XYZ file of C-alpha atoms in Angstrom:
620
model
C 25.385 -10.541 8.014
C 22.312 -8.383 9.052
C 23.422 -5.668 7.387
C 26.285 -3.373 6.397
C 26.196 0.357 6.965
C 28.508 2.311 4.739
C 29.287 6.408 4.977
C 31.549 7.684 2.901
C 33.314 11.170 3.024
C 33.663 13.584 0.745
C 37.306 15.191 0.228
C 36.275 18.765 0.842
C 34.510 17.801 4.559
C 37.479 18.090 7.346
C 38.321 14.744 8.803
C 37.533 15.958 12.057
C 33.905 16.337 11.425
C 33.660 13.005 9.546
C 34.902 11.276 12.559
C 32.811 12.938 14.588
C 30.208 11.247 12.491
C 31.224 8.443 12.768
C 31.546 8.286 16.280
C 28.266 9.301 16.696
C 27.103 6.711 13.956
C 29.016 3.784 16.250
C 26.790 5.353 19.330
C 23.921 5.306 18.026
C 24.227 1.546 16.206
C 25.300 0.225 19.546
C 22.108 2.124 21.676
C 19.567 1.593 19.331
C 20.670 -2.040 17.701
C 22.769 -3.380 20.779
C 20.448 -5.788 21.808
C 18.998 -7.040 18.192
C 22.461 -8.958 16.933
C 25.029 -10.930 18.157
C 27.777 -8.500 17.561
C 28.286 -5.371 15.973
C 31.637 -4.315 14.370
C 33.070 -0.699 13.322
C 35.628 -0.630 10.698
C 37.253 2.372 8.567
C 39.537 0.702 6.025
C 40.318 4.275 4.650
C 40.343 8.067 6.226
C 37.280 8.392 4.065
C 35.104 5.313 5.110
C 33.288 4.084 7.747
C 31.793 0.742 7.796
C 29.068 -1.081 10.292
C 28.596 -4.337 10.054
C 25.613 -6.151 11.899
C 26.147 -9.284 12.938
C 23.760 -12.492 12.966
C 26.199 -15.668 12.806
C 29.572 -16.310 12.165
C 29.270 -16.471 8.342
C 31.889 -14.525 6.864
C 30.786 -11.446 4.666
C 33.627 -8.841 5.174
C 36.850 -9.070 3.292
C 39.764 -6.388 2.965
C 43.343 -6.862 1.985
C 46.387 -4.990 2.246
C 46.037 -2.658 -0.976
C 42.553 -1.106 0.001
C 40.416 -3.264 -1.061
C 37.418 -4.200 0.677
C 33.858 -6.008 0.268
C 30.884 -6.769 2.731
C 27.908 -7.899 1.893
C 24.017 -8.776 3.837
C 22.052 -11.412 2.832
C 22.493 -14.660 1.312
C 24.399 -14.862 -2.521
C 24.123 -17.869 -5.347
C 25.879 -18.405 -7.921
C 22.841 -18.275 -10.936
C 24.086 -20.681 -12.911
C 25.994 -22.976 -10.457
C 24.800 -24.863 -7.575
C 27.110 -23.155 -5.212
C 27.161 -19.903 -2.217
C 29.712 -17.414 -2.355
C 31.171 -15.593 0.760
C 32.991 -12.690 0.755
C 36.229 -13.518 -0.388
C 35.135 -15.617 -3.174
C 32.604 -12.885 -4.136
C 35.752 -10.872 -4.442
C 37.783 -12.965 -6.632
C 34.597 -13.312 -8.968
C 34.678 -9.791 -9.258
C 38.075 -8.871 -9.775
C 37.806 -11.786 -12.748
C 34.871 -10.208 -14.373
C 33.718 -6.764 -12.636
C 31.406 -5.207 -15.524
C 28.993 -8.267 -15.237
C 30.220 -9.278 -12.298
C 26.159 -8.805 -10.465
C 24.729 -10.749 -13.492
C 26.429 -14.183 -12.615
C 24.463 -13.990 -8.845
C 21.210 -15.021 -7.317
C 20.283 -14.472 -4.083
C 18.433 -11.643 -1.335
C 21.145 -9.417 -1.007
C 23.228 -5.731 -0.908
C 26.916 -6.085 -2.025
C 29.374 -3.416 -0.576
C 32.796 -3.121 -2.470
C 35.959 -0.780 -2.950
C 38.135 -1.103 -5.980
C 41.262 0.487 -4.750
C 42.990 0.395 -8.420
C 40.067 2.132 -10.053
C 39.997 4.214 -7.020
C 35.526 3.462 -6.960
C 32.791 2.270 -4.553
C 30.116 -0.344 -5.520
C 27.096 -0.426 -4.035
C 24.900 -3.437 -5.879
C 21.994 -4.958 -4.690
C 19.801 -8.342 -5.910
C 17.735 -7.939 -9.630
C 14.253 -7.386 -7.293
C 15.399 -5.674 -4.479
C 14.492 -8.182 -1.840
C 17.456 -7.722 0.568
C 16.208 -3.543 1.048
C 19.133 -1.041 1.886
C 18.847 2.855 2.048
C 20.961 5.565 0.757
C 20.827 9.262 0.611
C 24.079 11.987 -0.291
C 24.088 15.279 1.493
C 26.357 18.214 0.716
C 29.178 16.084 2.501
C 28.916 12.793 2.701
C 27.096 9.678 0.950
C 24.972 7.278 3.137
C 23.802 3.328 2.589
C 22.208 2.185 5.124
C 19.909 -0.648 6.592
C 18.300 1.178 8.826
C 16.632 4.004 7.821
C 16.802 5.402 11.414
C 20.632 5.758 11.232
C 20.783 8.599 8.584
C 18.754 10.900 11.247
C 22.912 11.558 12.060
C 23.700 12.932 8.874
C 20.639 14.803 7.947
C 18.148 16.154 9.634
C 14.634 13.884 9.618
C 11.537 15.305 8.378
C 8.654 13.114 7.630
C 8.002 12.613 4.177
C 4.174 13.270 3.802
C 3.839 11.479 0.161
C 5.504 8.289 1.692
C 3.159 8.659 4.654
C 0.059 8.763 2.586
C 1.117 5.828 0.592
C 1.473 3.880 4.150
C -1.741 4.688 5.454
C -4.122 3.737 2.298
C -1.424 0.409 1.722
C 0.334 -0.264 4.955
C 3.584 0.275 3.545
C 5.119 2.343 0.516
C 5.187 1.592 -2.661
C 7.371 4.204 -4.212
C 10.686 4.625 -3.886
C 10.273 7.170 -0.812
C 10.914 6.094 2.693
C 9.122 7.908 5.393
C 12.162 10.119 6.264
C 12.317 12.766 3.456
C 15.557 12.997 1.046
C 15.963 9.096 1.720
C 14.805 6.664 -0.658
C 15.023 2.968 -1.262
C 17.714 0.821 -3.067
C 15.632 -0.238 -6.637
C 15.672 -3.816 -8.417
C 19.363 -4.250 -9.917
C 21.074 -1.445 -8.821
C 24.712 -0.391 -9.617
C 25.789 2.905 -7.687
C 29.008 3.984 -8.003
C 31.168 6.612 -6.049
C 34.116 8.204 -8.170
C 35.968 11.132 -7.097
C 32.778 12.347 -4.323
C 30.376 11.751 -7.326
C 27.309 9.376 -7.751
C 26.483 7.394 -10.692
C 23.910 5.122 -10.773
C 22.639 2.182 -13.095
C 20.701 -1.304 -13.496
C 22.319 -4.591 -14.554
C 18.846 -6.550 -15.385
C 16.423 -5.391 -17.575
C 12.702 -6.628 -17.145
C 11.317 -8.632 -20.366
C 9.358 -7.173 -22.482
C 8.231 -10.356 -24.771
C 6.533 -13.838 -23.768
C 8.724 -17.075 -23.738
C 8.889 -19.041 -27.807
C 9.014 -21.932 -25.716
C 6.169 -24.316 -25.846
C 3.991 -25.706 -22.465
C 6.109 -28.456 -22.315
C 9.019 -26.828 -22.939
C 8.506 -23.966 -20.375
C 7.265 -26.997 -17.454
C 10.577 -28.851 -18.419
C 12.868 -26.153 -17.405
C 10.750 -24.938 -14.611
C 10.954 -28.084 -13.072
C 14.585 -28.568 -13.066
C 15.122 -25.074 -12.135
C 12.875 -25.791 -9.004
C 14.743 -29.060 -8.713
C 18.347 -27.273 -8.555
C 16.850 -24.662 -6.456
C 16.495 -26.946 -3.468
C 19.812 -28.682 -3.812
C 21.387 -25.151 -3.825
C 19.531 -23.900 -0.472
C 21.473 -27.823 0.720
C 24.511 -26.683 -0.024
C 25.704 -25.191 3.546
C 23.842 -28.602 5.081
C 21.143 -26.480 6.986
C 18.036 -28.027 7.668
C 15.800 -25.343 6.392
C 12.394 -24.759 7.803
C 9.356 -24.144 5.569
C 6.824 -22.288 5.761
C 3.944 -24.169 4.813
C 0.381 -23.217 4.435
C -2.862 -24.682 2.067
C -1.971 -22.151 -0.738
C -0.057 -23.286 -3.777
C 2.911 -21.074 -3.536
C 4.935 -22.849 -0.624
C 3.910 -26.401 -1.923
C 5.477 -25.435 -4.638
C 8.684 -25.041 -2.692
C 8.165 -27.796 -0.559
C 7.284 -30.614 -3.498
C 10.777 -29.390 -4.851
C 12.339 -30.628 -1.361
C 10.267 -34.055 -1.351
C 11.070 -34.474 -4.804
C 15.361 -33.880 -4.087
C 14.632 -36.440 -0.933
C 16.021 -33.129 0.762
C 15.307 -33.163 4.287
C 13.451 -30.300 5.563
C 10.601 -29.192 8.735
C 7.520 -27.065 8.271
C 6.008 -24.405 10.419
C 2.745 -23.039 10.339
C 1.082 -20.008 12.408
C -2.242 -19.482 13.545
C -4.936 -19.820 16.567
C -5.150 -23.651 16.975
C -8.909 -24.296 15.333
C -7.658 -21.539 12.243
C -8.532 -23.718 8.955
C -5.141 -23.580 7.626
C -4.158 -24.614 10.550
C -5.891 -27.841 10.748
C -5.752 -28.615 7.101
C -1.604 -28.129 7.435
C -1.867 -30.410 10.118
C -3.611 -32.698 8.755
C -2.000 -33.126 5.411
C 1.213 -33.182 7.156
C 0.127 -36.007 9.024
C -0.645 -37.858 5.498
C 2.689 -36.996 3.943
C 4.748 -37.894 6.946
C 6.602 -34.438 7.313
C 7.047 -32.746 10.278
C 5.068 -29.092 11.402
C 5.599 -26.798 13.659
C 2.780 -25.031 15.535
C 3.589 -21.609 15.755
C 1.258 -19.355 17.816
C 1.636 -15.907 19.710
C 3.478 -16.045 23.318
C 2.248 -14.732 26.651
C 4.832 -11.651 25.910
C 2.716 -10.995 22.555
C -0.374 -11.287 23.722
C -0.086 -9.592 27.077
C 2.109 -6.627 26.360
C 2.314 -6.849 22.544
C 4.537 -2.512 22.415
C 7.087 -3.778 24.898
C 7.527 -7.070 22.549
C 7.427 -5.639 19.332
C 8.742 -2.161 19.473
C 11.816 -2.462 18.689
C 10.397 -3.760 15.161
C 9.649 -0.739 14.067
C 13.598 0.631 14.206
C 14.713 -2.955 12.286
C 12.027 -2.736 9.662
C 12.289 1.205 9.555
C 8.572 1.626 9.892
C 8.325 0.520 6.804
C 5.000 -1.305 8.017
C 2.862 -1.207 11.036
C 4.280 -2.045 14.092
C 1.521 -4.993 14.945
C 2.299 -6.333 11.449
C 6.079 -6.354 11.615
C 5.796 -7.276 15.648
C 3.816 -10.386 14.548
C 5.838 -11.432 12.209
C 9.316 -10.935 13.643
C 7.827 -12.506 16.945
C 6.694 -15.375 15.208
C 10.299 -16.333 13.234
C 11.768 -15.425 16.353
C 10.540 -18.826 17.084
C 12.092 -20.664 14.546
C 15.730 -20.868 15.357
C 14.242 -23.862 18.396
C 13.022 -25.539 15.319
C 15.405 -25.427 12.548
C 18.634 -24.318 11.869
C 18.095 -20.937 11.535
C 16.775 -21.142 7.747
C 13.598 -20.701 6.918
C 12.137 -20.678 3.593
C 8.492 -18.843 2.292
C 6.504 -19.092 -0.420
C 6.757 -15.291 -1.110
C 5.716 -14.088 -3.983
C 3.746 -16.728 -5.840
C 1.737 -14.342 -7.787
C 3.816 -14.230 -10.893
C 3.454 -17.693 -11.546
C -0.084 -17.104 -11.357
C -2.742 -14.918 -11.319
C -1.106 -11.413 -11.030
C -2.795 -7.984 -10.592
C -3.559 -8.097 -14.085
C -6.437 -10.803 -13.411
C -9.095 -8.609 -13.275
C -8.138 -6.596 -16.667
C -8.686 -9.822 -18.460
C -11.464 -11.404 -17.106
C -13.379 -7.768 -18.021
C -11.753 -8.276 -21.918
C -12.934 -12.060 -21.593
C -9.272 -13.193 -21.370
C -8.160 -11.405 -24.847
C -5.475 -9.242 -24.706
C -6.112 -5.614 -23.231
C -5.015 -2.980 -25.572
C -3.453 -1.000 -22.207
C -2.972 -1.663 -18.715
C -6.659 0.338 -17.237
C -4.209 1.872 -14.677
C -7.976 4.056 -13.442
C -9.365 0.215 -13.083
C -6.481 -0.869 -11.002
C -6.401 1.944 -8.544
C -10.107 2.015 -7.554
C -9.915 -1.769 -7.336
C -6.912 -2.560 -5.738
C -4.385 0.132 -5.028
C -7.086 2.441 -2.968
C -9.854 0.707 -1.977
C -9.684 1.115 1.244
C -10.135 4.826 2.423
C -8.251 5.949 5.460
C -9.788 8.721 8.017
C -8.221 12.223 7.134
C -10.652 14.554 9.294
C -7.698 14.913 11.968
C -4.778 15.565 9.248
C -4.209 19.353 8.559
C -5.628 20.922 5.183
C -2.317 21.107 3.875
C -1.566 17.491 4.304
C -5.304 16.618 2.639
C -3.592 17.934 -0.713
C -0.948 15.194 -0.252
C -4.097 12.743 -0.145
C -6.323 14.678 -2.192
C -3.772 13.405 -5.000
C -3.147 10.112 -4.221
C -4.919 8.416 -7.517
C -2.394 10.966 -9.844
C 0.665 10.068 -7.672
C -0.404 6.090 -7.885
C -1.519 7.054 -11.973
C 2.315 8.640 -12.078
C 3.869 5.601 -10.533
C 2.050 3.265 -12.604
C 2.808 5.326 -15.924
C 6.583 5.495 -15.130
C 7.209 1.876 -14.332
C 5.867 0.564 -17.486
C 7.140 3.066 -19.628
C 8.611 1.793 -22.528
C 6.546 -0.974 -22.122
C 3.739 -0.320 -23.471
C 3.631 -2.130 -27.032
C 4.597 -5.064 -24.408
C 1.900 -7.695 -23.622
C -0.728 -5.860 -20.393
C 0.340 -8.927 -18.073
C 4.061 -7.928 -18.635
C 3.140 -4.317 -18.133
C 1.200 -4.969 -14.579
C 4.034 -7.492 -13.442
C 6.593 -5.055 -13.910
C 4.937 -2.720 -11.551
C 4.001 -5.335 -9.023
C 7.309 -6.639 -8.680
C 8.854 -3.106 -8.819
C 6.381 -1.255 -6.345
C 2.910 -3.229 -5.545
C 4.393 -6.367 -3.981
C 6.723 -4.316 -1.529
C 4.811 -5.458 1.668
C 6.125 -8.783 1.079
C 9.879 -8.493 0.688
C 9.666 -5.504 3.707
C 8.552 -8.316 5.517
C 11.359 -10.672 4.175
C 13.933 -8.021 5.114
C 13.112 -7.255 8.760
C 13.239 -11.233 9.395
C 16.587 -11.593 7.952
C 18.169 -9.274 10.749
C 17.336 -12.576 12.896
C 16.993 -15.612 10.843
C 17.874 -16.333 7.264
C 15.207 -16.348 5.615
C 14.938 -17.370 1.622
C 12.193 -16.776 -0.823
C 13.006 -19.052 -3.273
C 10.189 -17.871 -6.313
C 12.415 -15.351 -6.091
C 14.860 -16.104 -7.094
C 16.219 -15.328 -9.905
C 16.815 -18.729 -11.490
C 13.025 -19.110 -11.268
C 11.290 -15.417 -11.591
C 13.459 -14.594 -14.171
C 11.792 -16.854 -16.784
C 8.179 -17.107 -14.978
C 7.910 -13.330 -15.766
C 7.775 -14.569 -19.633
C 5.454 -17.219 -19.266
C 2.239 -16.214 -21.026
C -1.276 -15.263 -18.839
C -3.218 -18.841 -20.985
C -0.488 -20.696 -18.469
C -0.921 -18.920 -15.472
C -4.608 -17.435 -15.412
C -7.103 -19.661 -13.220
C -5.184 -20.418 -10.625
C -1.694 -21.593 -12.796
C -1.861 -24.593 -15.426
C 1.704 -24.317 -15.386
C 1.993 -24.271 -11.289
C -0.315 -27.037 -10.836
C 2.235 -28.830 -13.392
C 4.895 -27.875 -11.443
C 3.637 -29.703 -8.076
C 2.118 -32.471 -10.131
C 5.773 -32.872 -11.921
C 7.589 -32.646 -8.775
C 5.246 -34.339 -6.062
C 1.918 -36.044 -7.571
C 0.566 -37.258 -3.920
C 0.871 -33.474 -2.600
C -0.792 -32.327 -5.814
C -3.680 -34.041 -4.989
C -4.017 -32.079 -1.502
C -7.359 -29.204 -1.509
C -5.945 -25.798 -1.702
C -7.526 -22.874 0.507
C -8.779 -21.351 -2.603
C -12.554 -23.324 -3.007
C -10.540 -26.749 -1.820
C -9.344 -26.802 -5.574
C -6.252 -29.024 -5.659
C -3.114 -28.966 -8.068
C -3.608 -31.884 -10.177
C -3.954 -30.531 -13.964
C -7.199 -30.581 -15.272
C -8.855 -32.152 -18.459
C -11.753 -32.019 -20.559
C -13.499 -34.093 -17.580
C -11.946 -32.375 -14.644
C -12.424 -28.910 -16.201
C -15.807 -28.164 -15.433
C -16.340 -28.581 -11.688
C -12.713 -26.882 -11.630
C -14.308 -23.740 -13.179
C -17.531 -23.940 -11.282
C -15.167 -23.595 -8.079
C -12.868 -21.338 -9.289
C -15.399 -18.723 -10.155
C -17.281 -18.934 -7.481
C -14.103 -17.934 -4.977
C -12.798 -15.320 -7.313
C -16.457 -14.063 -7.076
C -15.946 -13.928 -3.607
C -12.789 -11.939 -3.930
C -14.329 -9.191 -6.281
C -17.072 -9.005 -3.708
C -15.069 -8.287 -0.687
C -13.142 -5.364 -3.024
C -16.924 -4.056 -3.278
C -17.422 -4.123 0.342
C -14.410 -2.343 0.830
C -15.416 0.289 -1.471
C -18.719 0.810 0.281
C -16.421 1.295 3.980
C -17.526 -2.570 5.076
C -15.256 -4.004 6.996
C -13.934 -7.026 5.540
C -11.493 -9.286 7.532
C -8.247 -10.291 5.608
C -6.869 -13.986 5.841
C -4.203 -12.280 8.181
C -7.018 -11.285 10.577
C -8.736 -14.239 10.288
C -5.515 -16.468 11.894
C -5.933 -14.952 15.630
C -8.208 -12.844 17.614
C -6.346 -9.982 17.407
C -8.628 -7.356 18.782
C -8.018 -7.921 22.661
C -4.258 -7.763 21.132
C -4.362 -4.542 19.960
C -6.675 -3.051 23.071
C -3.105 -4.464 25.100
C -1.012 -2.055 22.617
C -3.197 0.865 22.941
C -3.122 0.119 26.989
C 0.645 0.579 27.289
C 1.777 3.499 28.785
C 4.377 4.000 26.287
C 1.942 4.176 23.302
C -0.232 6.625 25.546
C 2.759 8.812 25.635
C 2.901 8.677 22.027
C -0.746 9.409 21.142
C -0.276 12.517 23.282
C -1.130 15.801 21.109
C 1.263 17.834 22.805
C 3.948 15.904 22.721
C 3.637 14.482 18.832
C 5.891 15.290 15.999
C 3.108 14.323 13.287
C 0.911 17.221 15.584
C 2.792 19.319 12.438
C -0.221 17.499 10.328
C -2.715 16.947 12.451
C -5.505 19.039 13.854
C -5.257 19.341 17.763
C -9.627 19.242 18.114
C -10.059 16.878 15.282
C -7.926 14.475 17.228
C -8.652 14.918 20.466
C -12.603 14.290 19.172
C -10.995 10.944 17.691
C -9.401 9.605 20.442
C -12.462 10.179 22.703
C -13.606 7.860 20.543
C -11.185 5.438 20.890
C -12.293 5.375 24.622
C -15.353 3.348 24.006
C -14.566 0.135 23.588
C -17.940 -0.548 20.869
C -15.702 1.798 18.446
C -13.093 -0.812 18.699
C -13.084 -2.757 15.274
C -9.673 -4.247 13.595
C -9.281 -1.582 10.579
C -10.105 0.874 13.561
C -7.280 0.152 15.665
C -5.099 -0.504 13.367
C -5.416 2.645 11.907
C -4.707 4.072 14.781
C -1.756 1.383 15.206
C -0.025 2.806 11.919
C 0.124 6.201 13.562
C 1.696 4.956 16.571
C 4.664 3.084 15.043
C 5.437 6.075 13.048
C 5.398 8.536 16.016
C 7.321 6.274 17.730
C 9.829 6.188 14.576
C 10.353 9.856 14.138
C 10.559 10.349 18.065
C 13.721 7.924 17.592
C 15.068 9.958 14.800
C 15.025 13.175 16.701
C 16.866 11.404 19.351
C 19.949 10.856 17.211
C 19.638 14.562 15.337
């Protein structure tokens, strides 16, 4: 399932009007999502709710019997401590056996959807890092959970949230818990909502750790490695042939020396221009290894008329990131089903098993133990360093910018609070995972409205302990990660990564040195770049490194649709921007020598938002 749309009356709204809603809510799913799955399906298994569900296969995710009870579910769910999958009835049966710890006995990317007719409640529970991302929102009458963002514009009226906004355009996407439709926010890591008698309760089931693993090195490897281990004979289970992504960073070896290691058969994919490094180096290792790759590049449809391929992106992913990020992406795993059978497996989000944002705070206290996570440090450094233009956006909306570093300082401060006697490295995970890292699982989440997709460090058989594994194991690069590929796969160990061609075999006294000299000198590299962003140099990312992309985005801003949209007149974000200021800008946008990548795609951000709200007012 793609997804599962639930609305849910309240008993003093007449039925009428609810069903009017819903009407219109079956409208609008079929206009606006028709042509993205294989079949959608309305159900109301009660006067009082209204279910969508989005369909991407034939797996079966909806179950309802005769007394009222019901449960649908999106994504993929695991059994943690079993090597098994659940569908929907047997996800039922587990939680009529145990239903107050019923969402601690999962793993998986996923939003569970459930009525309990004999306690007369709704559950709404989603995985422990919200990977699988849902939407919900309660107005005077009704309660809303939703994949799309786009389809509560029927129940309540959409105004762009300017905080959420502001957080897109220094990021890319949001980091809070704010979507870009005010009054709507995101599902949070291991949620439990629950809808008694029209009111809302809501919980978590998982609780980050606040302490560092007792285990030893050996220890910790030990059950890493057969966690890894039963982690690809679980994703076997159903038989698929999964395709993985595979690039010259350590994260998806990681993955993929789990699969060698199982004798699991598997493919591998890789996306770029044809002489991209990564590229050739994928290519060529796969040659040594004897695995299959798959070149995956961007089609004539892409690069020709990118808006008319990749618009519809922005409704699926709920402009939760630029259109000519999501477009790329979704294009490109569009591709996979001719290659695999539709699975595909990533190497998202690596960074907690190794250096994390919390890199730089130690290297500055010479890898002792900060007394506090330098929150000030991490927001000129990472969080906003890269300035946006604001000389078009109305003085009102400059406030909204004007206090970005509090609202990030806020954000930060609130996520690790109670935390703060915890180690820094726990501290600076816990906000990663739970606001930082977002652009990653947004991109997970629009790709599994086409393909499963599975992000196995993820996982919560695997994060779940790497999150206690102290920085001495994962600092330069990941003693305990390079063990984990050596463990699992020596030959693949010995591969160069893309970081300074250092490869994954562990290191001794003799190996230690020229390791270092290479390691600093790249991380060097890294903290220089950050400078040159601070100073307004353009610095191209990896991402923008992997294509030409700037005749690409010329093609966007060429469409006549877009043109439409960048007209003053006609915008709805004209209610923050000033009409001169902008018409000044996009004179400049004229000239061709203005064109640079963090220029257009600037102006690319704006477009996939106007186009967004334009679409909301539609359904109003």
């Amino acid at each position: 399932m793609a997804g599962v749309l639930l609305l849910q009356n309240k008993a003093h709204q007449k039925q009428e009007v609810f069903n009017e809603k819903c009407a219109q809510l079956k409208n609008q799913a079929l206009k606006k999502f028709g042509q993205s799955f294989k079949n959608i399906v309305f159900k109301q298994p009660s006067q009082d709710t209204f279910i969508i569900l989005f369909q991407k296969n034939e797996q079966q995710k909806y179950f309802s019997d005769d007394n009222g009870n019901w449960l649908a579910f999106e994504g993929t769910v695991y059994a943690l401590h079993e090597t098994k999958s659940y569908n929907a009835n047997e996800l039922w049966e587990l939680y009529k056996n145990n239903p107050d710890n019923f969402a601690n006995i999962l793993d998986g990317h996923f939003v569970i959807k459930l009525h309990d007719a004999q306690k007369k409640q709704t559950v709404i529970i989603n995985d422990f890092i919200k990977n699988k991302t849902n939407f919900w929102l309660e107005t005077e009458n009704e309660f809303m959970f939703t994949p799309f963002l786009l389809l509560s514009a029927v129940i309540k009226k959409p105004e762009l949230d300017h905080q959420a906004f502001n957080e897109y355009l220094w990021r890319y996407y949001i980091m809070s818990e704010r979507s870009m439709l005010k009054g709507v926010k995101r599902l949070q890591a291991a949620s439990v909502f629950t809808i008694t008698d029209g009111s809302l309760q809501q919980k978590r089931y998982w609780d980050f750790p606040k302490k560092f693993t007792k285990l030893s090195y050996k220890e910790s490897l030990a059950k890493l490695l057969k966690s890894f281990k039963d982690t690809a004979r679980l994703i076997n289970t159903d038989g698929r042939k999964p395709l993985i992504e595979f690039t010259m960073g350590q994260d998806s070896r990681t993955i993929l020396s789990a699969f060698q290691n199982e004798e699991i058969p598997f493919t591998t994919t890789i996306y770029g221009k044809e002489d991209f490094h990564e590229v050739v180096g994928v290519k060529k290792m796969a040659g040594r290894h004897g695995f299959k790759t798959q070149h995956v590049q961007l089609l004539d449809s892409f690069l020709n008329t990118p808006w008319q391929d990749v618009k519809n992106s922005i409704l699926l992913g709920s402009a939760e990131e630029p259109a000519y990020l999501m477009g790329r992406i979704l294009h490109m795993r569009k591709q996979y089903p001719g290659f695999s059978e539709s699975l595909a497996i990533n190497g998202v989000h690596g960074r907690f098993y190794k250096d994390g944002i919390w890199n730089e705070m130690y290297v500055m206290n010479f890898f002792m133990e900060p007394k506090s996570f330098k929150s000030d440090v991490f927001i000129k450094y990472r969080a906003l360093n890269k300035n946006y233009r604001d000389d078009i956006f109305t003085d009102e909306y400059k406030r909204v910018k004007n206090n970005s570093h509090k609202a990030v300082k806020k954000l930060i401060s609130d996520s690790i609070s109670g935390f703060e006697e915890s180690p820094m490295a726990i501290q600076a995970d816990k906000f990663d995972l739970e606001h930082y890292c977002i652009f990653g699982t947004v991109g997970n989440n629009l790709c599994n409205m086409v393909i499963d997709l599975h992000s196995p460090l993820l996982f919560r058989r695997n994060l779940e302990f790497a999150l206690t594994l102290p920085v001495k194991w994962r600092n330069k690069l990941s003693k305990i990660q390079r063990g984990i590929v050596h463990g699992l796969s020596p030959n693949l160990a010995k591969e160069k990564t893309d970081f300074g061609g250092i490869n994954m075999i562990p290191k001794n006294a003799f190996t230690m040195i020229p390791f270092l000299w290479k390691y600093w000198f790249s991380q060097s590299k890294k903290f220089r770049d950050k400078l040159k962003s601070l100073m307004g140099i353009s610095v191209k990312t990896q991402l923008q490194k992997a294509w030409d992309y700037l005749s690409i985005y010329r093609n966007f801003l060429a469409d006549e649709e877009v043109q439409k949209l960048l007209n003053y007149e006609d915008m709805i974000l004209a209610d923050i921007i000033k009409k001169d200021e902008w018409q000044v800008m996009m004179k400049e946008y004229q000239n061709s020598e203005y064109h640079t990548l963090d220029r257009l795609e600037y102006l690319l951000k704006i477009v996939t938002v106007e186009y967004f709200l334009k679409n909301c007012r539609e359904i109003s």
